[in-house]
GROMACS .gro file of C-alpha atoms in nm:
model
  217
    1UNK     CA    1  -0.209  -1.524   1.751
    2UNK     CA    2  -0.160  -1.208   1.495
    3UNK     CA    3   0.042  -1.282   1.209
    4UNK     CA    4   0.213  -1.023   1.042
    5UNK     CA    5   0.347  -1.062   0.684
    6UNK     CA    6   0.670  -0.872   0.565
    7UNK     CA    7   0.686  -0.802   0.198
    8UNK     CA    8   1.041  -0.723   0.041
    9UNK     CA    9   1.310  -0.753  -0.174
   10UNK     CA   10   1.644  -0.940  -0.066
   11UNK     CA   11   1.882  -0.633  -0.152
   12UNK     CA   12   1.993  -0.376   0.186
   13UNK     CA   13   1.878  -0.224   0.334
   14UNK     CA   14   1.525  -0.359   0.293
   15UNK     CA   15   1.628  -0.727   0.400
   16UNK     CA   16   1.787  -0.590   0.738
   17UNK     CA   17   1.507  -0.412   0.805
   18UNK     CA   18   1.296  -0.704   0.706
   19UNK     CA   19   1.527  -0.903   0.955
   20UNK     CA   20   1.547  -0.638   1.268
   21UNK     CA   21   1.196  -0.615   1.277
   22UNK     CA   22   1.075  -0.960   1.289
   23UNK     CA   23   1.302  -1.019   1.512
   24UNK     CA   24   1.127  -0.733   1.707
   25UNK     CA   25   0.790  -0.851   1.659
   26UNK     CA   26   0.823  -1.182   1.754
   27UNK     CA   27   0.965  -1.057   2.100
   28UNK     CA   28   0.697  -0.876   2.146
   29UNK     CA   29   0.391  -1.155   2.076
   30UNK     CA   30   0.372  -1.172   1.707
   31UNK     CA   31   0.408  -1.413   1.472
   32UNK     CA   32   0.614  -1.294   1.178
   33UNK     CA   33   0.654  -1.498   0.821
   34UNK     CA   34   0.916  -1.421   0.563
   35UNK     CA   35   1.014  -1.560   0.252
   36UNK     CA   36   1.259  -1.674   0.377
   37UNK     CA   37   1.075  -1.927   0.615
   38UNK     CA   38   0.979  -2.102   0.323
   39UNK     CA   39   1.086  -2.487   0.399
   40UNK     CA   40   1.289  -2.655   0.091
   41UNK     CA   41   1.033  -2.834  -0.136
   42UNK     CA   42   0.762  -2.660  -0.072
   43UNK     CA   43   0.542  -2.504  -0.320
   44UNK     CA   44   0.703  -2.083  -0.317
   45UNK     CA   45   0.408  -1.944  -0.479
   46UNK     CA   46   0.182  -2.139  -0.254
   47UNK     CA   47   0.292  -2.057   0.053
   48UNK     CA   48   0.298  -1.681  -0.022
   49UNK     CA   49  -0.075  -1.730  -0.110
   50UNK     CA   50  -0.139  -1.924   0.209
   51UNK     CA   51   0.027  -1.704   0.402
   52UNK     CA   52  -0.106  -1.365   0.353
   53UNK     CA   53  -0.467  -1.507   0.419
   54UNK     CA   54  -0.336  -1.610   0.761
   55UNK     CA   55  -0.217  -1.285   0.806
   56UNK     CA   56  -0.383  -0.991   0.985
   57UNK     CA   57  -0.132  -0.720   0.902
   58UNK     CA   58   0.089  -0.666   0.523
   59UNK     CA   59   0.388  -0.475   0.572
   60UNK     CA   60   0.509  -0.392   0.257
   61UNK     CA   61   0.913  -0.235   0.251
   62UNK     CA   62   0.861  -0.015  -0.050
   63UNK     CA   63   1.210   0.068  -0.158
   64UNK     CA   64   1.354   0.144  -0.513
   65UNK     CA   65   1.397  -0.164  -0.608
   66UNK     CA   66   1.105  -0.381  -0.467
   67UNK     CA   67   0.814  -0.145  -0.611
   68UNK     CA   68   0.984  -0.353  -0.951
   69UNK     CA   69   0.985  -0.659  -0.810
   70UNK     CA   70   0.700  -0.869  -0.955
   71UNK     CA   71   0.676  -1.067  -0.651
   72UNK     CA   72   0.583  -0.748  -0.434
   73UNK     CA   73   0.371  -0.630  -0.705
   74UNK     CA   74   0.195  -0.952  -0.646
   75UNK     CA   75   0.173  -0.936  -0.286
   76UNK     CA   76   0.056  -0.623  -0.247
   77UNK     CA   77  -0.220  -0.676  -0.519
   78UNK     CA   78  -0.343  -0.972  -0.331
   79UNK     CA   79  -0.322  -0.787   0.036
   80UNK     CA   80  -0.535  -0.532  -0.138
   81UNK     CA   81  -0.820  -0.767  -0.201
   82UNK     CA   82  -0.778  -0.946   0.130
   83UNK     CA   83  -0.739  -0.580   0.312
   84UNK     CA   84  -1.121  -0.438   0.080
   85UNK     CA   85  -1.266  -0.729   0.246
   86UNK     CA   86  -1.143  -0.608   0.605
   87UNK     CA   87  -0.939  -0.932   0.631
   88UNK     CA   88  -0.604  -0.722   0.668
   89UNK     CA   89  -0.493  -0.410   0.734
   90UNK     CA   90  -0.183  -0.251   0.544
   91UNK     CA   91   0.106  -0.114   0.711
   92UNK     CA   92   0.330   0.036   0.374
   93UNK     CA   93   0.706   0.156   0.536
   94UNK     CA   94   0.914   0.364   0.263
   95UNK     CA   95   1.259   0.335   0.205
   96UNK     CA   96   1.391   0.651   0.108
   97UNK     CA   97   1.059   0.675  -0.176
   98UNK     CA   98   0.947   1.019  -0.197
   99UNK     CA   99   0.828   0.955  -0.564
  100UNK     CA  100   0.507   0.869  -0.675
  101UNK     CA  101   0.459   0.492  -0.688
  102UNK     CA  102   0.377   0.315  -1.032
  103UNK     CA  103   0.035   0.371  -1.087
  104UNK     CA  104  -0.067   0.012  -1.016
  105UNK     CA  105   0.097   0.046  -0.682
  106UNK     CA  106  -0.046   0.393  -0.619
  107UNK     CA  107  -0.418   0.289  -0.736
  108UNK     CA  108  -0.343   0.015  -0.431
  109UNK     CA  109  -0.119   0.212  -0.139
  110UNK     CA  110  -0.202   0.596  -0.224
  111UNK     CA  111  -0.529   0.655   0.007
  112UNK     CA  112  -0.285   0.465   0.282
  113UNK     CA  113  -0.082   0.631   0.575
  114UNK     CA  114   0.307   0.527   0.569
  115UNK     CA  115   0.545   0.537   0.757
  116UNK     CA  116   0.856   0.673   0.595
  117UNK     CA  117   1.310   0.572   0.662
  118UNK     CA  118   1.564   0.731   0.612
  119UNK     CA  119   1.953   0.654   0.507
  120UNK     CA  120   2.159   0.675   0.858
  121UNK     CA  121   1.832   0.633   1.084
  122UNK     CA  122   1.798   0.341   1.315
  123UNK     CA  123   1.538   0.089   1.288
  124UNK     CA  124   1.421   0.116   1.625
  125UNK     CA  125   1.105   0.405   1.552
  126UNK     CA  126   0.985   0.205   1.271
  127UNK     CA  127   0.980  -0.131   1.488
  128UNK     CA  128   0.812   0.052   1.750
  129UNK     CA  129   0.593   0.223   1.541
  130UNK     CA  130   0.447  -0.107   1.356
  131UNK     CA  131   0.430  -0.278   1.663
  132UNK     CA  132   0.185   0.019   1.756
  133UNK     CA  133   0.009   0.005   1.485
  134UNK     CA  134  -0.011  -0.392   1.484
  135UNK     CA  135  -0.166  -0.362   1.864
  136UNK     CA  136  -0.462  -0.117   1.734
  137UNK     CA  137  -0.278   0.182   1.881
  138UNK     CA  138  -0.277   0.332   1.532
  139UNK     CA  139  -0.519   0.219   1.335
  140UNK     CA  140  -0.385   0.360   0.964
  141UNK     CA  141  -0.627   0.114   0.745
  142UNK     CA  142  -0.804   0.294   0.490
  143UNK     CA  143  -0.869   0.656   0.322
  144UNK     CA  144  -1.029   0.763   0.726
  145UNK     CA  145  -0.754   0.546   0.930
  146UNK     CA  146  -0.650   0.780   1.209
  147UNK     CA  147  -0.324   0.925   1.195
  148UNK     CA  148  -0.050   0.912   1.440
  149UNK     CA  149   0.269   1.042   1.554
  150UNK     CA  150   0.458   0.753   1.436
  151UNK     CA  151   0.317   0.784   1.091
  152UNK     CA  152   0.356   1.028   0.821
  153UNK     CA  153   0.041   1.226   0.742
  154UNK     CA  154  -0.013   1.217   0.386
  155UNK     CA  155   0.125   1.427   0.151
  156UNK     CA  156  -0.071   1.705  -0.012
  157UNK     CA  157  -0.039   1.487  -0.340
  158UNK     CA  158  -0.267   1.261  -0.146
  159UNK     CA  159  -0.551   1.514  -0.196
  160UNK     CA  160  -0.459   1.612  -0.527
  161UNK     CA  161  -0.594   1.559  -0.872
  162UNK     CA  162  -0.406   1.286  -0.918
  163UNK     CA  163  -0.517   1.055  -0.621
  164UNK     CA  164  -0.877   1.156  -0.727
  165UNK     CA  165  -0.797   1.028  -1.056
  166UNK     CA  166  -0.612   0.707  -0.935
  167UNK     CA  167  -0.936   0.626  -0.705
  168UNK     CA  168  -1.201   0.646  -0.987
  169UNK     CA  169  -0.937   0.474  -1.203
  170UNK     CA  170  -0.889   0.171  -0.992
  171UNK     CA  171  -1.321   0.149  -1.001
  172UNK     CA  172  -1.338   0.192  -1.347
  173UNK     CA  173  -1.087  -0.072  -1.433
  174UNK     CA  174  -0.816  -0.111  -1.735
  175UNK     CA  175  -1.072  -0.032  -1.993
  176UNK     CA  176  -1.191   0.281  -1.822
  177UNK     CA  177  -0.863   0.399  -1.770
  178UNK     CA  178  -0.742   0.356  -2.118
  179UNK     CA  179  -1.040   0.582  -2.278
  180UNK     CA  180  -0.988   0.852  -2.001
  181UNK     CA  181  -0.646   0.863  -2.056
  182UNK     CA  182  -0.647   0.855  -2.436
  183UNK     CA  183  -0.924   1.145  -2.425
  184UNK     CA  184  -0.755   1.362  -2.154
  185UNK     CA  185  -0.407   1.340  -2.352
  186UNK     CA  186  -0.577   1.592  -2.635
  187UNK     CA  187  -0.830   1.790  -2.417
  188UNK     CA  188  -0.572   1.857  -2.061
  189UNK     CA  189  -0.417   1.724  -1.806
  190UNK     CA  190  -0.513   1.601  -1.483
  191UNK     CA  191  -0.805   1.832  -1.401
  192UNK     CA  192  -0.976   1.734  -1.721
  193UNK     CA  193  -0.853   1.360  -1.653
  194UNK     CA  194  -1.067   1.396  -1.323
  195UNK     CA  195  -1.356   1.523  -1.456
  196UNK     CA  196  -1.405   1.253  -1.748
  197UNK     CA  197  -1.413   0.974  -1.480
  198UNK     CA  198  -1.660   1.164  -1.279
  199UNK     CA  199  -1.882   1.145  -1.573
  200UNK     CA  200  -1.816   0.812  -1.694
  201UNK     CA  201  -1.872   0.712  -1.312
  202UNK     CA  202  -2.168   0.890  -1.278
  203UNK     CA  203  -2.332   0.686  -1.599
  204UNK     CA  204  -2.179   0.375  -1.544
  205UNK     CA  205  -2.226   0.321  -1.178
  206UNK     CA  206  -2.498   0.521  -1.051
  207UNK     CA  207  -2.490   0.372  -0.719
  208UNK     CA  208  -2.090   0.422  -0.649
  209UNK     CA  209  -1.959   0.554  -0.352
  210UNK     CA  210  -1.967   0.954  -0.332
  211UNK     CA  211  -1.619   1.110  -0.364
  212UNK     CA  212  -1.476   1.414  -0.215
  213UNK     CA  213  -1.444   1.685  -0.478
  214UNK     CA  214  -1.150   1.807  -0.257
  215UNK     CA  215  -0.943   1.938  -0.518
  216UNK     CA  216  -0.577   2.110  -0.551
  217UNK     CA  217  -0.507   2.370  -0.759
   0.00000   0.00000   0.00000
């Protein structure tokens, strides 16, 4: 049977949420784990680990205060890896974050379709809408995940400068960042930013995956 794993922080609303719709989900078919299903003595850490890889959808509750929580940070890092190597596919609901997300959580969750709540709103459309999604009905994994209804088209920021940079930032790794962003702060901002890790791409992995040079100005 599916498992779906909820990622939060234990502050409101994100817990009710959390609450309401695996409640929903498990009504519907699924199974659901929480934190807070964790049995006393066992290993915290552990089971986290264990039970993301049994997982086939990560629903991450980004609010205000869990994209600071370490532990989410550290889920969605790992769901990442599991989700490049199409073991999992991503579901990311907002909580009233219009923002940009850290740029470890953007490198991760940018390219991604959300799903987006709002103070006074029901849960119901976002329970409906994951259960959707969890059924194949829309199929949001990835840059090319289809978009639906339920789900919020990306932004234009998604198509920006900025994404383009995140993307050939997260392939470049820490080191790569650091020297494009250390050369960019003296010679521009983001457009120059952009360019640099084209190059350094270009020369450092010839064979990497062609980007779109779709571009806002």
């Amino acid at each position: 049977m599916p498992q779906i794993f909820i990622s939060y922080t234990h502050v409101k609303p994100d817990e009710d949420l959390a609450a309401e719709l695996s409640a929903f989900l498990e009504n519907n078919g699924f199974d659901v784990f929480l934190d807070s299903k964790i049995r006393l003595g066992q290993n915290w850490v552990e089971q986290i680990d264990v039970q993301l890889r049994n997982s086939t959808h990560f629903v991450p509750l980004l609010s205000a205060a869990s994209i600071k929580s370490d532990m989410v940070r550290r889920e969605i890092a790992i769901a990442y890896k599991l989700k490049k190597a199409d073991k999992i596919t991503i579901l990311p609901v907002r909580l009233s974050v219009s923002e940009e997300l850290p740029y470890e959580l953007g490198a991760y969750l940018d390219l991604i379709q959300y799903i987006v709540w709002r103070p006074g709103e029901s849960f119901n459309r976002i329970c409906r809408a994951i259960l959707d999604a969890a059924r194949g009905g829309s199929a949001i994994s990835g840059a090319t995940g289809s978009r639906s209804a339920a789900f919020a088209a990306p932004e234009l920021e998604r198509l920006t400068l900025r994404t383009q940079v995140l993307t050939r930032g997260a392939i470049l790794g820490r080191a790569g960042r650091r020297l494009v962003l250390h050369l960019s702060q003296s010679w521009g901002g983001l457009k120059t930013r952009s360019a640099l890790l084209d190059n350094i791409l270009r020369w450092q992995i010839p064979t990497s995956p062609k980007f779109n040079p779709i571009l806002a100005t």
